[in-house]
Amino acid sequence: MSPKRVDKEVRKKEILHAAMHAMARKGVNVIKIDQIAAAAGIGKGTIYEYFSSKEEIFGAAMAQFLEKIENIQAKKLFRATTPQEKIKAIIDSWVEATNTMAHDDLKLLIDLWAEGIRQSNPELKKIFDMKKIYYEYREIVSAIIRDGINAGVFRDVEVEVVSGIFLASVDGLMIQWLLDKESVDIRKTANTLYDTFMQGIALQRESGNL
Amino acid sequence: MSPKRVDKEVRKKEILHAAMHAMARKGVNVIKIDQIAAAAGIGKGTIYEYFSSKEEIFGAAMAQFLEKIENIQAKKLFRATTPQEKIKAIIDSWVEATNTMAHDDLKLLIDLWAEGIRQSNPELKKIFDMKKIYYEYREIVSAIIRDGINAGVFRDVEVEVVSGIFLASVDGLMIQWLLDKESVDIRKTANTLYDTFMQGIALQRESGNL
Amino acid sequence: MSPKRVDKEVRKKEILHAAMHAMARKGVNVIKIDQIAAAAGIGKGTIYEYFSSKEEIFGAAMAQFLEKIENIQAKKLFRATTPQEKIKAIIDSWVEATNTMAHDDLKLLIDLWAEGIRQSNPELKKIFDMKKIYYEYREIVSAIIRDGINAGVFRDVEVEVVSGIFLASVDGLMIQWLLDKESVDIRKTANTLYDTFMQGIALQRESGNL
Amino acid sequence: MSPKRVDKEVRKKEILHAAMHAMARKGVNVIKIDQIAAAAGIGKGTIYEYFSSKEEIFGAAMAQFLEKIENIQAKKLFRATTPQEKIKAIIDSWVEATNTMAHDDLKLLIDLWAEGIRQSNPELKKIFDMKKIYYEYREIVSAIIRDGINAGVFRDVEVEVVSGIFLASVDGLMIQWLLDKESVDIRKTANTLYDTFMQGIALQRESGNL
DNA sequence: CATGAATGAGTCTTCATTCAT
DNA sequence: GATGAATGAAGACTCATTCAT
């Protein structure tokens, strides 16, 4: 691989980085190629040396964004061993994301959902398929919960359903935080989410009052 | 007598209805006026007899959408008396929404969030302020939970935080359902959400296993 | 002729009247059919019962306007007998026009000139041909001046040229008055124009210092 | 070095030039952006690389037009010393304008007047204020005539009024020429205007025959 | 007759993409 | 390779005209 090649790769990453920021801040449908170019500190035409269309940039930015998020989660999950720790790790991934990434950057999630929901561009499905991603997310959490049930830590809940609910809480909290940073005390919320969810699926001595 | 006025009102509602559908299906930023007109079965210019701009249609559609959702919730909440019933009512509102409204129509939620998060249009803030709406939602749920705590049904949780988490679950589930109708068994999920959440904030005989 | 017929004529005149006002005030290219209808106190569609197109209204309004102006001139000229009186009559027509007609209404002159200069609509040439109108104006004045020369009151000027100059003065003054009512003292200007023009073409005892 | 900048400036001038021609020929309110682009031999979109709106083009074209006219006058006036020469210089400016500039181009005067009279666009008032321009024109001529009076060449006329009349003659002649090139023998008319106006305000041995 | 709701051709303006330098 | 000037397809909006009531 020649140094030129490396340079090209590096430059492409730089553009992608700038594009992701810009898209996240203004919204994918609103951002203009000029703005991405300006944000990347390059000429408008140069972008087309690295990407063939705005759509492709969008796809690449989304993929990169997802990768970032998944990296955070993978890192956290990697260290966790017990089901409880793993649940905690997923919640902490959310905390970490809000710490590591800029508030603006995380707004890209909305566009990711929008794209997944409307699938306006079938091409993008090849790069990232939100339906599939969520299916896999639920599988991961399901495995964790199943482990907990088998270990006698969690009660015998509908695993797939509970997994969806758990992931839903995190997504929903992200929305509230994106809508209003100040309205969500991340640390406190993370702890409470962990506590209530754990208690929610905990084995019960006596069947309660519900 | 004012048959003309009635007609005008009716027609405006029709257009709004069609606009809401079209916007929800394709996305607020993607829909074209021509498409709305076509969906409403009228000429492009006619739209402007009833709305002064695309922006105004957005606002009206968003407001109508919100109203629909809130009506469903209000109706459900109205009948509920105990805190548990009220929590159940909110969950049921979600179920009802997915039953009453078309899958496509509910996609508008994404645009509502997107608008709230990026506030690309300051005018819309006058019509609906997502930040405020969520603040108020949390207040409503907080009151319910507080009642439950006072009644000795719920344990002494961080009320505001838990409220956010609860609403987050519902929103997150909506996302998953919007992404993939088949992946979420609404009825089962609603029940499970109720059970786990109730148990999650229930009073505990002994401080548990966490 | 049935009374209906009369009504139609009357109504047409009313519309024309309103159209003339509106066009003059806002400009022929700027005025909208709706505004004319509103000004006439009738429905938009009704206009098309009396005129077949905006263009036709324009033509009719112009014709009416010209007629008004010409009536004023004709009336003044009618009473005048000597060449001097006739020149004075034409100047007085201008004074009378600024008195009789609204400042706004006289703005139509600009559109008349614009139409004449650009002849954007060949059809209008049939209704009024500015080129011809000015030719005839000059003829009228030329005849007056020629009379004066023959009578030994005016010196032997280039009659056609002087006529053009005289009419030009009046038109140019109208422009200044239209641009800024306050900047032109009509009465004083009329007198001065008469004096200087009369002296300008007067027979001279000695050939002067020029 | 900035060849790019120079090119941009040059191109902008070219567009402006073409725009001025097109606007003058067809009328400011009638000309379409497409036509200007076509006249400039460029694409429609390119116009907007140099001007931000149709309105801005109007303003720039008007300003350039006025500048042209004023340059001609300034040059002529510069060489003139006596009041008579100065009056002649102004008349000659008109002659020069009709020689230098295309018949079509000078039609822009009509739009200038129309704009001044109706002030449909308040923004344009910042660029050129016809009311003010005419006020200043009259001031210039007034100074000349006052000089002539003081020098004992002109009689004691109402200076401001006479100035208006003089300028009116020139404007009015321009209208006639614009309406019909052939109907006005510019050279002869210029001479006659000079003669009659000079005699019109000349000192008189005896108070004459009027 | 009178009306004004409906219409779509026509206009200004934007912006992703191209391409000559 | 990098650039940004040029472009025209596309989109929001206007308005003269039509026509059903």
PDB file of N, CA, C and O in Angstrom, chain B residues 149-201:
ATOM      1  N   ILE B 149     -46.547   6.262  45.703  1.00  0.00           N
ATOM      2  CA  ILE B 149     -45.624   6.208  46.845  1.00  0.00           C
ATOM      3  C   ILE B 149     -46.362   6.578  48.127  1.00  0.00           C
ATOM      4  O   ILE B 149     -46.282   5.891  49.147  1.00  0.00           O
ATOM      5  N   ASN B 150     -47.116   7.658  48.047  1.00  0.00           N
ATOM      6  CA  ASN B 150     -47.869   8.106  49.211  1.00  0.00           C
ATOM      7  C   ASN B 150     -48.893   7.065  49.659  1.00  0.00           C
ATOM      8  O   ASN B 150     -49.158   6.904  50.853  1.00  0.00           O
ATOM      9  N   ALA B 151     -49.416   6.360  48.663  1.00  0.00           N
ATOM     10  CA  ALA B 151     -50.400   5.333  48.985  1.00  0.00           C
ATOM     11  C   ALA B 151     -49.736   4.061  49.481  1.00  0.00           C
ATOM     12  O   ALA B 151     -50.401   3.084  49.798  1.00  0.00           O
ATOM     13  N   GLY B 152     -48.412   4.067  49.489  1.00  0.00           N
ATOM     14  CA  GLY B 152     -47.697   2.893  49.970  1.00  0.00           C
ATOM     15  C   GLY B 152     -47.682   1.749  48.991  1.00  0.00           C
ATOM     16  O   GLY B 152     -47.419   0.596  49.346  1.00  0.00           O
ATOM     17  N   VAL B 153     -47.918   2.049  47.730  1.00  0.00           N
ATOM     18  CA  VAL B 153     -47.908   0.990  46.718  1.00  0.00           C
ATOM     19  C   VAL B 153     -46.541   0.895  46.049  1.00  0.00           C
ATOM     20  O   VAL B 153     -46.061  -0.168  45.712  1.00  0.00           O
ATOM     21  N   PHE B 154     -45.933   2.072  45.807  1.00  0.00           N
ATOM     22  CA  PHE B 154     -44.612   2.097  45.170  1.00  0.00           C
ATOM     23  C   PHE B 154     -43.569   2.431  46.222  1.00  0.00           C
ATOM     24  O   PHE B 154     -43.851   3.102  47.220  1.00  0.00           O
ATOM     25  N   ARG B 155     -42.372   1.998  45.975  1.00  0.00           N
ATOM     26  CA  ARG B 155     -41.304   2.354  46.919  1.00  0.00           C
ATOM     27  C   ARG B 155     -40.828   3.774  46.645  1.00  0.00           C
ATOM     28  O   ARG B 155     -41.231   4.415  45.662  1.00  0.00           O
ATOM     29  N   ASP B 156     -39.959   4.220  47.464  1.00  0.00           N
ATOM     30  CA  ASP B 156     -39.574   5.639  47.420  1.00  0.00           C
ATOM     31  C   ASP B 156     -38.501   5.914  46.358  1.00  0.00           C
ATOM     32  O   ASP B 156     -37.342   6.172  46.678  1.00  0.00           O
ATOM     33  N   VAL B 157     -38.916   5.851  45.094  1.00  0.00           N
ATOM     34  CA  VAL B 157     -37.958   6.072  44.002  1.00  0.00           C
ATOM     35  C   VAL B 157     -37.758   7.552  43.722  1.00  0.00           C
ATOM     36  O   VAL B 157     -38.492   8.401  44.235  1.00  0.00           O
ATOM     37  N   GLU B 158     -36.751   7.818  42.909  1.00  0.00           N
ATOM     38  CA  GLU B 158     -36.545   9.195  42.420  1.00  0.00           C
ATOM     39  C   GLU B 158     -37.645   9.463  41.396  1.00  0.00           C
ATOM     40  O   GLU B 158     -37.540   9.091  40.219  1.00  0.00           O
ATOM     41  N   VAL B 159     -38.684  10.110  41.816  1.00  0.00           N
ATOM     42  CA  VAL B 159     -39.899  10.199  41.010  1.00  0.00           C
ATOM     43  C   VAL B 159     -39.667  10.723  39.591  1.00  0.00           C
ATOM     44  O   VAL B 159     -40.052  10.086  38.599  1.00  0.00           O
ATOM     45  N   GLU B 160     -39.015  11.875  39.487  1.00  0.00           N
ATOM     46  CA  GLU B 160     -38.831  12.473  38.157  1.00  0.00           C
ATOM     47  C   GLU B 160     -38.019  11.564  37.244  1.00  0.00           C
ATOM     48  O   GLU B 160     -38.308  11.439  36.045  1.00  0.00           O
ATOM     49  N   VAL B 161     -37.012  10.970  37.810  1.00  0.00           N
ATOM     50  CA  VAL B 161     -36.150  10.100  37.011  1.00  0.00           C
ATOM     51  C   VAL B 161     -36.925   8.882  36.520  1.00  0.00           C
ATOM     52  O   VAL B 161     -36.876   8.521  35.339  1.00  0.00           O
ATOM     53  N   VAL B 162     -37.660   8.278  37.431  1.00  0.00           N
ATOM     54  CA  VAL B 162     -38.433   7.098  37.063  1.00  0.00           C
ATOM     55  C   VAL B 162     -39.496   7.432  36.013  1.00  0.00           C
ATOM     56  O   VAL B 162     -39.731   6.654  35.085  1.00  0.00           O
ATOM     57  N   SER B 163     -40.084   8.587  36.135  1.00  0.00           N
ATOM     58  CA  SER B 163     -41.070   9.013  35.151  1.00  0.00           C
ATOM     59  C   SER B 163     -40.449   9.058  33.762  1.00  0.00           C
ATOM     60  O   SER B 163     -41.028   8.569  32.777  1.00  0.00           O
ATOM     61  N   GLY B 164     -39.274   9.658  33.716  1.00  0.00           N
ATOM     62  CA  GLY B 164     -38.575   9.723  32.435  1.00  0.00           C
ATOM     63  C   GLY B 164     -38.320   8.331  31.883  1.00  0.00           C
ATOM     64  O   GLY B 164     -38.523   8.071  30.691  1.00  0.00           O
ATOM     65  N   ILE B 165     -37.893   7.466  32.746  1.00  0.00           N
ATOM     66  CA  ILE B 165     -37.595   6.095  32.305  1.00  0.00           C
ATOM     67  C   ILE B 165     -38.855   5.410  31.772  1.00  0.00           C
ATOM     68  O   ILE B 165     -38.826   4.766  30.727  1.00  0.00           O
ATOM     69  N   PHE B 166     -39.927   5.581  32.493  1.00  0.00           N
ATOM     70  CA  PHE B 166     -41.176   4.940  32.059  1.00  0.00           C
ATOM     71  C   PHE B 166     -41.595   5.428  30.672  1.00  0.00           C
ATOM     72  O   PHE B 166     -41.865   4.626  29.765  1.00  0.00           O
ATOM     73  N   LEU B 167     -41.623   6.733  30.527  1.00  0.00           N
ATOM     74  CA  LEU B 167     -42.007   7.284  29.217  1.00  0.00           C
ATOM     75  C   LEU B 167     -41.030   6.857  28.139  1.00  0.00           C
ATOM     76  O   LEU B 167     -41.406   6.599  26.990  1.00  0.00           O
ATOM     77  N   ALA B 168     -39.769   6.765  28.536  1.00  0.00           N
ATOM     78  CA  ALA B 168     -38.738   6.338  27.589  1.00  0.00           C
ATOM     79  C   ALA B 168     -39.041   4.947  27.051  1.00  0.00           C
ATOM     80  O   ALA B 168     -38.905   4.683  25.847  1.00  0.00           O
ATOM     81  N   SER B 169     -39.468   4.075  27.924  1.00  0.00           N
ATOM     82  CA  SER B 169     -39.783   2.711  27.483  1.00  0.00           C
ATOM     83  C   SER B 169     -40.829   2.735  26.382  1.00  0.00           C
ATOM     84  O   SER B 169     -40.695   2.063  25.356  1.00  0.00           O
ATOM     85  N   VAL B 170     -41.873   3.480  26.639  1.00  0.00           N
ATOM     86  CA  VAL B 170     -42.949   3.543  25.656  1.00  0.00           C
ATOM     87  C   VAL B 170     -42.444   4.105  24.330  1.00  0.00           C
ATOM     88  O   VAL B 170     -42.700   3.541  23.255  1.00  0.00           O
ATOM     89  N   ASP B 171     -41.707   5.214  24.394  1.00  0.00           N
ATOM     90  CA  ASP B 171     -41.170   5.799  23.154  1.00  0.00           C
ATOM     91  C   ASP B 171     -40.271   4.813  22.429  1.00  0.00           C
ATOM     92  O   ASP B 171     -40.364   4.633  21.211  1.00  0.00           O
ATOM     93  N   GLY B 172     -39.398   4.184  23.196  1.00  0.00           N
ATOM     94  CA  GLY B 172     -38.453   3.252  22.584  1.00  0.00           C
ATOM     95  C   GLY B 172     -39.166   2.077  21.936  1.00  0.00           C
ATOM     96  O   GLY B 172     -38.759   1.611  20.862  1.00  0.00           O
ATOM     97  N   LEU B 173     -40.219   1.638  22.580  1.00  0.00           N
ATOM     98  CA  LEU B 173     -40.983   0.538  21.987  1.00  0.00           C
ATOM     99  C   LEU B 173     -41.654   0.983  20.697  1.00  0.00           C
ATOM    100  O   LEU B 173     -41.750   0.228  19.728  1.00  0.00           O
ATOM    101  N   MET B 174     -42.086   2.205  20.712  1.00  0.00           N
ATOM    102  CA  MET B 174     -42.687   2.739  19.496  1.00  0.00           C
ATOM    103  C   MET B 174     -41.668   2.728  18.361  1.00  0.00           C
ATOM    104  O   MET B 174     -41.999   2.362  17.223  1.00  0.00           O
ATOM    105  N   ILE B 175     -40.471   3.111  18.655  1.00  0.00           N
ATOM    106  CA  ILE B 175     -39.427   3.092  17.620  1.00  0.00           C
ATOM    107  C   ILE B 175     -39.257   1.686  17.059  1.00  0.00           C
ATOM    108  O   ILE B 175     -39.240   1.481  15.843  1.00  0.00           O
ATOM    109  N   GLN B 176     -39.160   0.724  17.949  1.00  0.00           N
ATOM    110  CA  GLN B 176     -38.964  -0.643  17.474  1.00  0.00           C
ATOM    111  C   GLN B 176     -40.151  -1.113  16.645  1.00  0.00           C
ATOM    112  O   GLN B 176     -39.987  -1.795  15.620  1.00  0.00           O
ATOM    113  N   TRP B 177     -41.334  -0.708  17.081  1.00  0.00           N
ATOM    114  CA  TRP B 177     -42.524  -1.092  16.327  1.00  0.00           C
ATOM    115  C   TRP B 177     -42.553  -0.400  14.967  1.00  0.00           C
ATOM    116  O   TRP B 177     -42.937  -0.981  13.956  1.00  0.00           O
ATOM    117  N   LEU B 178     -42.148   0.860  14.965  1.00  0.00           N
ATOM    118  CA  LEU B 178     -42.119   1.590  13.692  1.00  0.00           C
ATOM    119  C   LEU B 178     -41.081   0.990  12.751  1.00  0.00           C
ATOM    120  O   LEU B 178     -41.293   0.890  11.544  1.00  0.00           O
ATOM    121  N   LEU B 179     -39.961   0.590  13.333  1.00  0.00           N
ATOM    122  CA  LEU B 179     -38.906  -0.014  12.514  1.00  0.00           C
ATOM    123  C   LEU B 179     -39.352  -1.358  11.949  1.00  0.00           C
ATOM    124  O   LEU B 179     -39.009  -1.713  10.820  1.00  0.00           O
ATOM    125  N   ASP B 180     -40.117  -2.068  12.739  1.00  0.00           N
ATOM    126  CA  ASP B 180     -40.504  -3.411  12.320  1.00  0.00           C
ATOM    127  C   ASP B 180     -41.742  -3.869  13.100  1.00  0.00           C
ATOM    128  O   ASP B 180     -41.634  -4.418  14.196  1.00  0.00           O
ATOM    129  N   LYS B 181     -42.860  -3.618  12.471  1.00  0.00           N
ATOM    130  CA  LYS B 181     -44.168  -3.964  13.016  1.00  0.00           C
ATOM    131  C   LYS B 181     -44.192  -5.377  13.601  1.00  0.00           C
ATOM    132  O   LYS B 181     -44.727  -5.623  14.683  1.00  0.00           O
ATOM    133  N   GLU B 182     -43.614  -6.297  12.848  1.00  0.00           N
ATOM    134  CA  GLU B 182     -43.697  -7.707  13.215  1.00  0.00           C
ATOM    135  C   GLU B 182     -42.849  -8.051  14.430  1.00  0.00           C
ATOM    136  O   GLU B 182     -43.074  -9.070  15.089  1.00  0.00           O
ATOM    137  N   SER B 183     -41.857  -7.224  14.684  1.00  0.00           N
ATOM    138  CA  SER B 183     -40.905  -7.586  15.724  1.00  0.00           C
ATOM    139  C   SER B 183     -41.436  -7.312  17.131  1.00  0.00           C
ATOM    140  O   SER B 183     -40.832  -7.712  18.121  1.00  0.00           O
ATOM    141  N   VAL B 184     -42.562  -6.605  17.191  1.00  0.00           N
ATOM    142  CA  VAL B 184     -43.087  -6.255  18.508  1.00  0.00           C
ATOM    143  C   VAL B 184     -44.519  -6.773  18.652  1.00  0.00           C
ATOM    144  O   VAL B 184     -45.403  -6.344  17.917  1.00  0.00           O
ATOM    145  N   ASP B 185     -44.702  -7.664  19.572  1.00  0.00           N
ATOM    146  CA  ASP B 185     -46.054  -8.126  19.870  1.00  0.00           C
ATOM    147  C   ASP B 185     -46.640  -7.152  20.881  1.00  0.00           C
ATOM    148  O   ASP B 185     -46.389  -7.230  22.076  1.00  0.00           O
ATOM    149  N   ILE B 186     -47.407  -6.246  20.337  1.00  0.00           N
ATOM    150  CA  ILE B 186     -47.867  -5.112  21.140  1.00  0.00           C
ATOM    151  C   ILE B 186     -48.536  -5.556  22.446  1.00  0.00           C
ATOM    152  O   ILE B 186     -48.165  -5.122  23.537  1.00  0.00           O
ATOM    153  N   ARG B 187     -49.498  -6.423  22.318  1.00  0.00           N
ATOM    154  CA  ARG B 187     -50.263  -6.829  23.495  1.00  0.00           C
ATOM    155  C   ARG B 187     -49.346  -7.433  24.560  1.00  0.00           C
ATOM    156  O   ARG B 187     -49.334  -7.008  25.713  1.00  0.00           O
ATOM    157  N   LYS B 188     -48.563  -8.380  24.128  1.00  0.00           N
ATOM    158  CA  LYS B 188     -47.658  -9.053  25.055  1.00  0.00           C
ATOM    159  C   LYS B 188     -46.659  -8.066  25.667  1.00  0.00           C
ATOM    160  O   LYS B 188     -46.371  -8.078  26.858  1.00  0.00           O
ATOM    161  N   THR B 189     -46.156  -7.196  24.806  1.00  0.00           N
ATOM    162  CA  THR B 189     -45.179  -6.221  25.267  1.00  0.00           C
ATOM    163  C   THR B 189     -45.789  -5.264  26.289  1.00  0.00           C
ATOM    164  O   THR B 189     -45.173  -4.939  27.306  1.00  0.00           O
ATOM    165  N   ALA B 190     -47.014  -4.852  26.006  1.00  0.00           N
ATOM    166  CA  ALA B 190     -47.691  -3.938  26.923  1.00  0.00           C
ATOM    167  C   ALA B 190     -47.848  -4.581  28.294  1.00  0.00           C
ATOM    168  O   ALA B 190     -47.556  -3.969  29.329  1.00  0.00           O
ATOM    169  N   ASN B 191     -48.283  -5.809  28.268  1.00  0.00           N
ATOM    170  CA  ASN B 191     -48.449  -6.503  29.536  1.00  0.00           C
ATOM    171  C   ASN B 191     -47.132  -6.652  30.287  1.00  0.00           C
ATOM    172  O   ASN B 191     -47.030  -6.389  31.484  1.00  0.00           O
ATOM    173  N   THR B 192     -46.132  -7.062  29.558  1.00  0.00           N
ATOM    174  CA  THR B 192     -44.828  -7.274  30.182  1.00  0.00           C
ATOM    175  C   THR B 192     -44.248  -5.961  30.710  1.00  0.00           C
ATOM    176  O   THR B 192     -43.650  -5.909  31.789  1.00  0.00           O
ATOM    177  N   LEU B 193     -44.433  -4.905  29.921  1.00  0.00           N
ATOM    178  CA  LEU B 193     -43.935  -3.611  30.372  1.00  0.00           C
ATOM    179  C   LEU B 193     -44.613  -3.238  31.692  1.00  0.00           C
ATOM    180  O   LEU B 193     -43.956  -2.806  32.650  1.00  0.00           O
ATOM    181  N   TYR B 194     -45.913  -3.441  31.722  1.00  0.00           N
ATOM    182  CA  TYR B 194     -46.644  -3.114  32.944  1.00  0.00           C
ATOM    183  C   TYR B 194     -46.112  -3.944  34.115  1.00  0.00           C
ATOM    184  O   TYR B 194     -45.780  -3.401  35.181  1.00  0.00           O
ATOM    185  N   ASP B 195     -45.985  -5.224  33.910  1.00  0.00           N
ATOM    186  CA  ASP B 195     -45.526  -6.109  34.982  1.00  0.00           C
ATOM    187  C   ASP B 195     -44.135  -5.742  35.477  1.00  0.00           C
ATOM    188  O   ASP B 195     -43.903  -5.588  36.669  1.00  0.00           O
ATOM    189  N   THR B 196     -43.223  -5.621  34.549  1.00  0.00           N
ATOM    190  CA  THR B 196     -41.836  -5.372  34.979  1.00  0.00           C
ATOM    191  C   THR B 196     -41.698  -3.987  35.606  1.00  0.00           C
ATOM    192  O   THR B 196     -41.002  -3.809  36.598  1.00  0.00           O
ATOM    193  N   PHE B 197     -42.403  -3.016  35.036  1.00  0.00           N
ATOM    194  CA  PHE B 197     -42.299  -1.675  35.612  1.00  0.00           C
ATOM    195  C   PHE B 197     -42.916  -1.643  37.006  1.00  0.00           C
ATOM    196  O   PHE B 197     -42.342  -1.078  37.937  1.00  0.00           O
ATOM    197  N   MET B 198     -44.072  -2.269  37.126  1.00  0.00           N
ATOM    198  CA  MET B 198     -44.740  -2.313  38.428  1.00  0.00           C
ATOM    199  C   MET B 198     -43.843  -2.993  39.463  1.00  0.00           C
ATOM    200  O   MET B 198     -43.637  -2.494  40.563  1.00  0.00           O
ATOM    201  N   GLN B 199     -43.326  -4.122  39.053  1.00  0.00           N
ATOM    202  CA  GLN B 199     -42.450  -4.824  39.989  1.00  0.00           C
ATOM    203  C   GLN B 199     -41.189  -3.999  40.242  1.00  0.00           C
ATOM    204  O   GLN B 199     -40.656  -3.973  41.348  1.00  0.00           O
ATOM    205  N   GLY B 200     -40.755  -3.317  39.220  1.00  0.00           N
ATOM    206  CA  GLY B 200     -39.524  -2.516  39.340  1.00  0.00           C
ATOM    207  C   GLY B 200     -39.626  -1.419  40.384  1.00  0.00           C
ATOM    208  O   GLY B 200     -38.633  -1.059  41.024  1.00  0.00           O
ATOM    209  N   ILE B 201     -40.826  -0.875  40.559  1.00  0.00           N
ATOM    210  CA  ILE B 201     -40.955   0.208  41.536  1.00  0.00           C
ATOM    211  C   ILE B 201     -41.817  -0.212  42.727  1.00  0.00           C
ATOM    212  O   ILE B 201     -42.219   0.621  43.540  1.00  0.00           O
TER     213      ILE B 201
END
